[in-house]
Coordinates of N, CA and C in Angstrom, one line a residue:
M1 N 135.4 119.4 -45.8 CA 136.0 118.5 -44.8 C 135.2 118.5 -43.5
I2 N 134.9 119.6 -43.0 CA 134.1 119.7 -41.8 C 132.7 119.1 -42.0
E3 N 132.2 119.3 -43.1 CA 130.8 118.7 -43.4 C 130.9 117.2 -43.3
I4 N 132.0 116.6 -43.8 CA 132.1 115.1 -43.7 C 132.2 114.7 -42.3
I5 N 133.0 115.4 -41.5 CA 133.2 115.1 -40.1 C 131.9 115.2 -39.3
V6 N 131.1 116.2 -39.6 CA 129.8 116.4 -39.0 C 128.9 115.3 -39.3
W7 N 128.8 114.9 -40.6 CA 127.9 113.8 -41.0 C 128.4 112.5 -40.4
T8 N 129.7 112.3 -40.3 CA 130.2 111.1 -39.7 C 129.8 111.0 -38.3
V9 N 130.0 112.1 -37.5 CA 129.6 112.1 -36.1 C 128.1 111.9 -36.0
V10 N 127.3 112.5 -36.8 CA 125.8 112.3 -36.8 C 125.5 110.8 -37.0
A11 N 126.1 110.2 -38.0 CA 125.9 108.8 -38.3 C 126.3 107.9 -37.2
L12 N 127.5 108.2 -36.6 CA 127.9 107.4 -35.5 C 127.0 107.6 -34.3
F13 N 126.5 108.8 -34.1 CA 125.6 109.0 -33.0 C 124.3 108.2 -33.2
A14 N 123.8 108.2 -34.4 CA 122.6 107.5 -34.7 C 122.8 106.0 -34.5
I15 N 123.9 105.5 -35.0 CA 124.2 104.1 -34.8 C 124.3 103.7 -33.3
G16 N 125.0 104.6 -32.6 CA 125.1 104.3 -31.1 C 123.8 104.4 -30.4
L17 N 123.0 105.3 -30.8 CA 121.6 105.4 -30.3 C 120.8 104.2 -30.5
Y18 N 120.9 103.7 -31.8 CA 120.2 102.4 -32.1 C 120.7 101.3 -31.3
L19 N 122.0 101.1 -31.2 CA 122.6 100.0 -30.5 C 122.2 100.1 -29.0
S20 N 122.2 101.3 -28.5 CA 121.8 101.5 -27.1 C 120.4 101.1 -26.8
W21 N 119.5 101.5 -27.8 CA 118.1 101.2 -27.7 C 117.9 99.7 -27.8
T22 N 118.6 99.0 -28.7 CA 118.5 97.6 -28.9 C 119.0 96.8 -27.6
A23 N 120.1 97.3 -27.1 CA 120.6 96.6 -25.9 C 119.6 96.8 -24.7
G24 N 119.0 97.9 -24.6 CA 118.1 98.2 -23.5 C 116.8 97.3 -23.7
R25 N 116.4 97.1 -25.0 CA 115.3 96.3 -25.2 C 115.6 94.8 -24.9
L26 N 116.8 94.4 -25.2 CA 117.2 93.0 -24.9 C 117.3 92.8 -23.4
D27 N 117.8 93.8 -22.7 CA 117.8 93.7 -21.3 C 116.5 93.7 -20.6
R28 N 115.5 94.4 -21.2 CA 114.1 94.4 -20.7 C 113.5 93.0 -20.9
L29 N 113.8 92.4 -22.1 CA 113.3 91.1 -22.4 C 113.9 90.0 -21.4
H30 N 115.2 90.2 -21.1 CA 115.7 89.2 -20.2 C 115.1 89.4 -18.8
A31 N 114.9 90.6 -18.4 CA 114.2 90.9 -17.1 C 112.8 90.3 -17.1
R32 N 112.1 90.4 -18.2 CA 110.8 89.8 -18.4 C 110.8 88.3 -18.3
I33 N 111.8 87.7 -18.9 CA 112.0 86.3 -18.8 C 112.2 85.8 -17.3
D34 N 113.0 86.6 -16.6 CA 113.3 86.3 -15.2 C 112.0 86.4 -14.4
A35 N 111.2 87.4 -14.6 CA 110.0 87.6 -13.9 C 109.0 86.5 -14.2
A36 N 108.9 86.1 -15.5 CA 108.0 85.1 -16.0 C 108.4 83.7 -15.4
R37 N 109.7 83.5 -15.3 CA 110.2 82.2 -14.8 C 109.8 82.1 -13.3
A38 N 110.0 83.2 -12.6 CA 109.6 83.3 -11.1 C 108.1 83.0 -11.0
A39 N 107.3 83.6 -11.8 CA 105.9 83.3 -11.7 C 105.5 81.9 -12.1
L40 N 106.2 81.3 -13.1 CA 106.0 79.9 -13.4 C 106.4 79.0 -12.3
D41 N 107.6 79.3 -11.7 CA 108.0 78.5 -10.5 C 107.0 78.5 -9.4
A42 N 106.5 79.7 -9.2 CA 105.5 79.9 -8.1 C 104.2 79.0 -8.4
Q43 N 103.8 79.1 -9.6 CA 102.6 78.3 -10.0 C 102.8 76.8 -9.9
L44 N 104.0 76.4 -10.3 CA 104.3 75.0 -10.3 C 104.4 74.5 -8.8
L45 N 105.0 75.3 -8.0 CA 105.1 75.0 -6.6 C 103.7 75.0 -5.9
R46 N 102.9 75.9 -6.3 CA 101.5 75.9 -5.7 C 100.8 74.7 -6.1
R47 N 100.9 74.3 -7.4 CA 100.2 73.1 -7.9 C 100.7 71.8 -7.1
A48 N 102.0 71.7 -6.9 CA 102.5 70.6 -6.2 C 102.1 70.6 -4.8
S49 N 102.1 71.8 -4.1 CA 101.7 71.9 -2.7 C 100.3 71.5 -2.5
V50 N 99.4 72.0 -3.4 CA 98.0 71.7 -3.3 C 97.7 70.2 -3.5
T51 N 98.5 69.7 -4.4 CA 98.3 68.2 -4.7 C 98.8 67.4 -3.5
Q52 N 99.9 67.8 -2.9 CA 100.3 67.1 -1.7 C 99.3 67.2 -0.6
E53 N 98.8 68.4 -0.4 CA 97.8 68.6 0.7 C 96.6 67.7 0.5
L54 N 96.1 67.6 -0.8 CA 95.0 66.8 -1.1 C 95.3 65.3 -1.0
A55 N 96.5 65.0 -1.3 CA 96.9 63.5 -1.2 C 97.0 63.1 0.2
T56 N 97.3 64.0 1.1 CA 97.4 63.6 2.5 C 96.2 63.9 3.4
A57 N 95.2 64.5 2.7 CA 94.0 64.8 3.5 C 93.0 63.7 3.8
G58 N 93.3 62.5 3.1 CA 92.4 61.4 3.4 C 91.1 61.4 2.6
V59 N 91.0 62.2 1.6 CA 89.8 62.3 0.8 C 89.8 61.4 -0.4
L60 N 91.0 60.9 -0.8 CA 91.2 60.0 -1.9 C 91.4 58.6 -1.5
D61 N 91.3 57.7 -2.4 CA 91.6 56.3 -2.0 C 93.1 56.2 -1.9
P62 N 93.6 55.2 -1.1 CA 95.0 55.2 -0.8 C 95.9 55.1 -2.0
A63 N 95.5 54.3 -3.1 CA 96.4 54.2 -4.3 C 96.5 55.6 -5.0
A64 N 95.4 56.3 -5.1 CA 95.5 57.6 -5.7 C 96.3 58.6 -4.9
S65 N 96.1 58.5 -3.6 CA 96.9 59.4 -2.7 C 98.4 59.2 -2.8
I66 N 98.8 57.9 -2.9 CA 100.2 57.6 -3.0 C 100.8 58.1 -4.4
V67 N 100.0 57.9 -5.5 CA 100.5 58.3 -6.8 C 100.6 59.8 -6.8
L68 N 99.6 60.5 -6.3 CA 99.7 62.0 -6.3 C 100.8 62.5 -5.4
Y69 N 100.9 62.0 -4.2 CA 101.9 62.4 -3.3 C 103.3 62.2 -3.8
E70 N 103.6 61.1 -4.4 CA 104.9 60.8 -4.9 C 105.2 61.7 -6.1
A71 N 104.3 61.9 -7.0 CA 104.5 62.7 -8.2 C 104.7 64.2 -7.7
A72 N 103.9 64.7 -6.8 CA 104.1 66.1 -6.3 C 105.4 66.2 -5.6
H73 N 105.7 65.3 -4.8 CA 107.0 65.3 -4.0 C 108.2 65.3 -5.0
A74 N 108.1 64.5 -6.0 CA 109.2 64.4 -7.0 C 109.3 65.8 -7.8
A75 N 108.2 66.4 -8.1 CA 108.2 67.7 -8.8 C 108.8 68.8 -7.9
R76 N 108.5 68.7 -6.6 CA 109.0 69.8 -5.7 C 110.5 69.6 -5.4
Q77 N 111.0 68.3 -5.5 CA 112.4 68.1 -5.1 C 113.3 68.0 -6.4
A78 N 112.7 68.1 -7.6 CA 113.5 67.8 -8.8 C 114.6 68.9 -9.0
E79 N 115.7 68.4 -9.4 CA 116.8 69.3 -9.8 C 116.4 70.1 -11.1
E80 N 117.0 71.2 -11.4 CA 116.6 72.0 -12.5 C 116.6 71.2 -13.9
E81 N 117.6 70.3 -14.0 CA 117.7 69.5 -15.3 C 116.5 68.5 -15.4
Q82 N 116.0 68.1 -14.3 CA 114.9 67.1 -14.3 C 113.5 67.7 -14.1
R83 N 113.5 69.0 -13.9 CA 112.2 69.6 -13.5 C 111.1 69.5 -14.5
E84 N 111.4 69.6 -15.8 CA 110.4 69.5 -16.8 C 109.7 68.1 -16.8
V85 N 110.6 67.1 -16.7 CA 110.1 65.7 -16.6 C 109.2 65.5 -15.4
A86 N 109.7 65.9 -14.2 CA 109.0 65.7 -13.0 C 107.6 66.4 -13.0
E87 N 107.6 67.6 -13.6 CA 106.3 68.4 -13.7 C 105.4 67.7 -14.7
S88 N 105.9 67.1 -15.7 CA 105.1 66.4 -16.7 C 104.5 65.2 -16.0
E89 N 105.3 64.5 -15.2 CA 104.8 63.3 -14.5 C 103.7 63.7 -13.5
L90 N 103.8 64.8 -12.9 CA 102.7 65.3 -12.0 C 101.5 65.5 -12.8
S91 N 101.6 66.2 -14.0 CA 100.4 66.4 -14.8 C 99.8 65.1 -15.2
T92 N 100.6 64.1 -15.5 CA 100.1 62.8 -15.9 C 99.3 62.1 -14.7
A93 N 99.9 62.2 -13.5 CA 99.3 61.7 -12.3 C 98.0 62.4 -12.0
L94 N 97.9 63.7 -12.2 CA 96.7 64.4 -11.9 C 95.6 64.0 -12.9
R95 N 96.0 63.8 -14.2 CA 95.0 63.3 -15.2 C 94.5 61.9 -14.9
A96 N 95.4 61.1 -14.4 CA 95.1 59.7 -14.1 C 94.1 59.6 -12.9
V97 N 94.3 60.5 -11.9 CA 93.4 60.5 -10.7 C 92.1 61.2 -11.0
F98 N 92.2 62.4 -11.6 CA 91.1 63.2 -11.8 C 90.6 63.2 -13.3
G99 N 90.7 62.1 -14.0 CA 90.3 62.0 -15.3 C 88.8 62.0 -15.5
E100 N 88.1 61.7 -14.4 CA 86.6 61.6 -14.5 C 86.1 62.5 -13.4
A101 N 84.9 63.1 -13.7 CA 84.3 64.0 -12.8 C 83.8 63.3 -11.5
A102 N 83.6 62.0 -11.5 CA 83.2 61.3 -10.3 C 84.2 61.4 -9.2
Q103 N 85.5 61.4 -9.5 CA 86.6 61.5 -8.5 C 86.5 62.9 -7.9
V104 N 86.3 63.9 -8.7 CA 86.2 65.3 -8.1 C 85.0 65.4 -7.2
E105 N 83.9 64.8 -7.7 CA 82.7 64.8 -6.8 C 82.9 64.1 -5.5
A106 N 83.6 63.0 -5.6 CA 83.9 62.3 -4.3 C 84.8 63.1 -3.4
V107 N 85.7 63.9 -3.9 CA 86.5 64.8 -3.1 C 85.6 65.9 -2.5
K108 N 84.7 66.4 -3.2 CA 83.8 67.5 -2.7 C 82.9 67.0 -1.6
E109 N 82.6 65.7 -1.5 CA 81.7 65.2 -0.5 C 82.4 65.3 0.9
F110 N 83.7 65.3 1.0 CA 84.3 65.4 2.3 C 84.3 66.8 2.9
P111 N 84.4 67.0 4.2 CA 84.5 68.3 4.7 C 85.8 69.0 4.2
G112 N 85.6 70.2 3.7 CA 86.7 70.9 3.1 C 87.1 70.5 1.7
G113 N 86.4 69.5 1.2 CA 86.7 69.0 -0.1 C 86.4 69.9 -1.3
E114 N 85.3 70.7 -1.1 CA 84.9 71.7 -2.1 C 86.0 72.7 -2.3
D115 N 86.5 73.2 -1.2 CA 87.6 74.2 -1.3 C 88.9 73.6 -1.8
A116 N 89.2 72.4 -1.4 CA 90.4 71.7 -2.0 C 90.3 71.5 -3.5
A117 N 89.1 71.1 -3.9 CA 88.9 70.9 -5.4 C 89.0 72.2 -6.1
K118 N 88.5 73.3 -5.6 CA 88.6 74.6 -6.2 C 90.0 75.1 -6.3
E119 N 90.7 74.9 -5.2 CA 92.1 75.3 -5.1 C 93.0 74.5 -6.1
L120 N 92.8 73.2 -6.2 CA 93.5 72.4 -7.1 C 93.2 72.8 -8.6
A121 N 91.9 73.0 -8.9 CA 91.5 73.4 -10.2 C 92.1 74.7 -10.6
A122 N 92.2 75.7 -9.7 CA 92.8 76.9 -10.0 C 94.3 76.8 -10.3
A123 N 94.9 76.0 -9.4 CA 96.4 75.8 -9.6 C 96.7 75.1 -10.9
V124 N 95.9 74.1 -11.3 CA 96.1 73.4 -12.5 C 95.8 74.3 -13.7
R125 N 94.9 75.2 -13.7 CA 94.6 76.1 -14.8 C 95.7 77.2 -14.9
R126 N 96.3 77.6 -13.8 CA 97.3 78.7 -13.9 C 98.6 78.2 -14.5
V127 N 99.0 77.0 -14.3 CA 100.3 76.5 -14.8 C 100.4 76.7 -16.3
P128 N 99.5 76.3 -17.1 CA 99.7 76.5 -18.6 C 99.8 78.0 -19.0
M129 N 99.0 78.8 -18.3 CA 99.1 80.2 -18.6 C 100.5 80.8 -18.2
A130 N 101.0 80.4 -17.1 CA 102.3 80.9 -16.7 C 103.4 80.4 -17.6
R131 N 103.3 79.1 -18.0 CA 104.3 78.6 -18.9 C 104.2 79.2 -20.3
R132 N 103.0 79.5 -20.8 CA 102.9 80.2 -22.1 C 103.5 81.6 -22.0
F133 N 103.2 82.3 -20.9 CA 103.8 83.6 -20.8 C 105.3 83.6 -20.8
H134 N 105.9 82.6 -20.0 CA 107.3 82.5 -20.0 C 107.9 82.1 -21.4
N135 N 107.3 81.2 -22.0 CA 107.8 80.8 -23.3 C 107.6 81.8 -24.4
D136 N 106.6 82.7 -24.3 CA 106.5 83.8 -25.2 C 107.6 84.8 -25.0
S137 N 107.9 85.0 -23.8 CA 109.1 86.0 -23.4 C 110.4 85.4 -24.0
V138 N 110.6 84.1 -23.8 CA 111.8 83.5 -24.3 C 111.8 83.6 -25.9
R139 N 110.7 83.3 -26.5 CA 110.6 83.4 -28.0 C 111.0 84.8 -28.5
A140 N 110.5 85.8 -27.8 CA 110.8 87.2 -28.2 C 112.3 87.5 -28.0
A141 N 112.9 87.1 -26.9 CA 114.3 87.4 -26.7 C 115.2 86.6 -27.7
R142 N 114.8 85.4 -28.0 CA 115.5 84.6 -28.9 C 115.5 85.3 -30.3
A143 N 114.3 85.8 -30.7 CA 114.2 86.4 -32.0 C 115.1 87.6 -32.1
L144 N 115.2 88.4 -31.0 CA 116.0 89.6 -31.0 C 117.5 89.2 -31.0
R145 N 117.8 88.2 -30.3 CA 119.2 87.7 -30.2 C 119.7 87.2 -31.5
R146 N 118.8 86.7 -32.3 CA 119.3 86.2 -33.6 C 119.6 87.3 -34.6
H147 N 119.2 88.5 -34.4 CA 119.6 89.6 -35.3 C 121.1 89.7 -35.5
R148 N 121.5 90.0 -36.7 CA 122.9 90.1 -37.0 C 123.6 91.2 -36.2
T149 N 122.9 92.3 -36.0 CA 123.4 93.5 -35.2 C 123.7 93.1 -33.8
V150 N 122.8 92.4 -33.2 CA 122.9 91.9 -31.8 C 124.1 91.0 -31.6
R151 N 124.3 90.1 -32.6 CA 125.4 89.1 -32.5 C 126.7 89.8 -32.8
L152 N 126.7 90.7 -33.8 CA 127.9 91.4 -34.2 C 128.5 92.3 -33.1
F153 N 127.6 93.0 -32.5 CA 128.1 93.9 -31.4 C 128.0 93.3 -30.0
R154 N 127.6 92.0 -29.9 CA 127.5 91.3 -28.7 C 126.7 92.0 -27.6
L155 N 125.5 92.4 -28.1 CA 124.7 93.2 -27.2 C 124.0 92.4 -26.1
A156 N 124.0 91.1 -26.2 CA 123.5 90.3 -25.2 C 124.5 90.1 -24.0
G157 N 125.7 90.5 -24.2 CA 126.7 90.4 -23.1 C 126.9 88.9 -22.8
H158 N 126.9 88.6 -21.5 CA 127.2 87.3 -21.0 C 125.9 86.6 -20.6
A159 N 124.8 87.2 -20.9 CA 123.5 86.5 -20.5 C 123.4 85.2 -21.2
P160 N 122.9 84.2 -20.5 CA 122.8 82.9 -21.1 C 121.6 82.9 -22.1
F161 N 121.7 82.1 -23.1 CA 120.7 82.0 -24.1 C 119.4 81.5 -23.5
P162 N 118.3 82.2 -23.6 CA 117.1 81.8 -22.9 C 116.5 80.5 -23.4
L163 N 116.1 79.6 -22.5 CA 115.5 78.3 -22.8 C 114.0 78.3 -22.4
A164 N 113.2 77.7 -23.3 CA 111.8 77.6 -23.0 C 111.6 76.4 -22.0
F165 N 110.5 76.5 -21.3 CA 110.2 75.4 -20.3 C 109.1 74.5 -21.0
E166 N 109.5 73.3 -21.4 CA 108.7 72.4 -22.1 C 108.2 71.3 -21.2
M167 N 106.9 71.2 -21.0 CA 106.4 70.2 -20.2 C 105.0 69.8 -20.6
D168 N 104.5 68.7 -20.1 CA 103.1 68.4 -20.4 C 102.3 69.1 -19.3
D169 N 101.5 70.0 -19.7 CA 100.7 70.8 -18.7 C 99.2 70.7 -19.0
E170 N 98.8 69.6 -19.7 CA 97.4 69.4 -20.0 C 96.6 69.1 -18.7
P171 N 95.6 69.9 -18.4 CA 94.9 69.7 -17.1 C 94.0 68.5 -17.2
P172 N 93.6 67.9 -16.1 CA 92.6 66.9 -16.1 C 91.3 67.4 -16.6
V173 N 90.6 66.7 -17.3 CA 89.3 67.2 -17.9 C 88.3 67.6 -16.8
A174 N 88.3 66.8 -15.7 CA 87.3 67.1 -14.6 C 87.7 68.4 -13.8
L175 N 88.9 68.8 -13.9 CA 89.4 70.0 -13.2 C 89.4 71.2 -14.1
A176 N 89.7 71.0 -15.4 CA 89.9 72.1 -16.3 C 88.7 72.9 -16.5
D177 N 87.5 72.3 -16.5 CA 86.3 73.0 -16.8 C 85.5 73.6 -15.6
R178 N 86.2 73.5 -14.4 CA 85.5 73.9 -13.2 C 85.5 75.4 -13.1
P179 N 84.4 76.0 -12.8 CA 84.4 77.5 -12.5 C 85.0 77.7 -11.1
G180 N 85.5 78.9 -10.9 CA 86.0 79.3 -9.6 C 87.3 80.1 -9.7
S181 N 88.0 80.2 -8.6 CA 89.2 81.0 -8.6 C 90.2 80.4 -9.5

């Protein structure tokens, strides 16, 4: 009888240890998602800010300046539900204005244009990387949350189901291939 009790206690301890380890892993994944989302938000804000600065610098033609400024402003002011659409529209505006290398070269001719073009190119390249990192974290957390054990023992607690950030983040060809920071 004592042997059965000992084995039951050992089995319960092993199950508890596994559940604790799984809950900790899920918690770390949720923390990673939060950090990745903060990094993505920072990169999106940086891209919009650099775009607005470039649009108001007087180095672009007026029509391009208005298109970029309005798209960047909309992306910065968008509510969370509309953020993906606004950021996609900014990507589209950037591709429309900087679709050809001639436009980037025209920007570089102005004083401070070289630095502005490098800064915009860096911001445009970092957004897809930050979004990919965020979405990979979301994918890993979703996979773990789908496990039967996690659902049965409610190891996710009250944490919301993680959502990927889906947007058009294709960089303009003229900016995507630029070397620099």
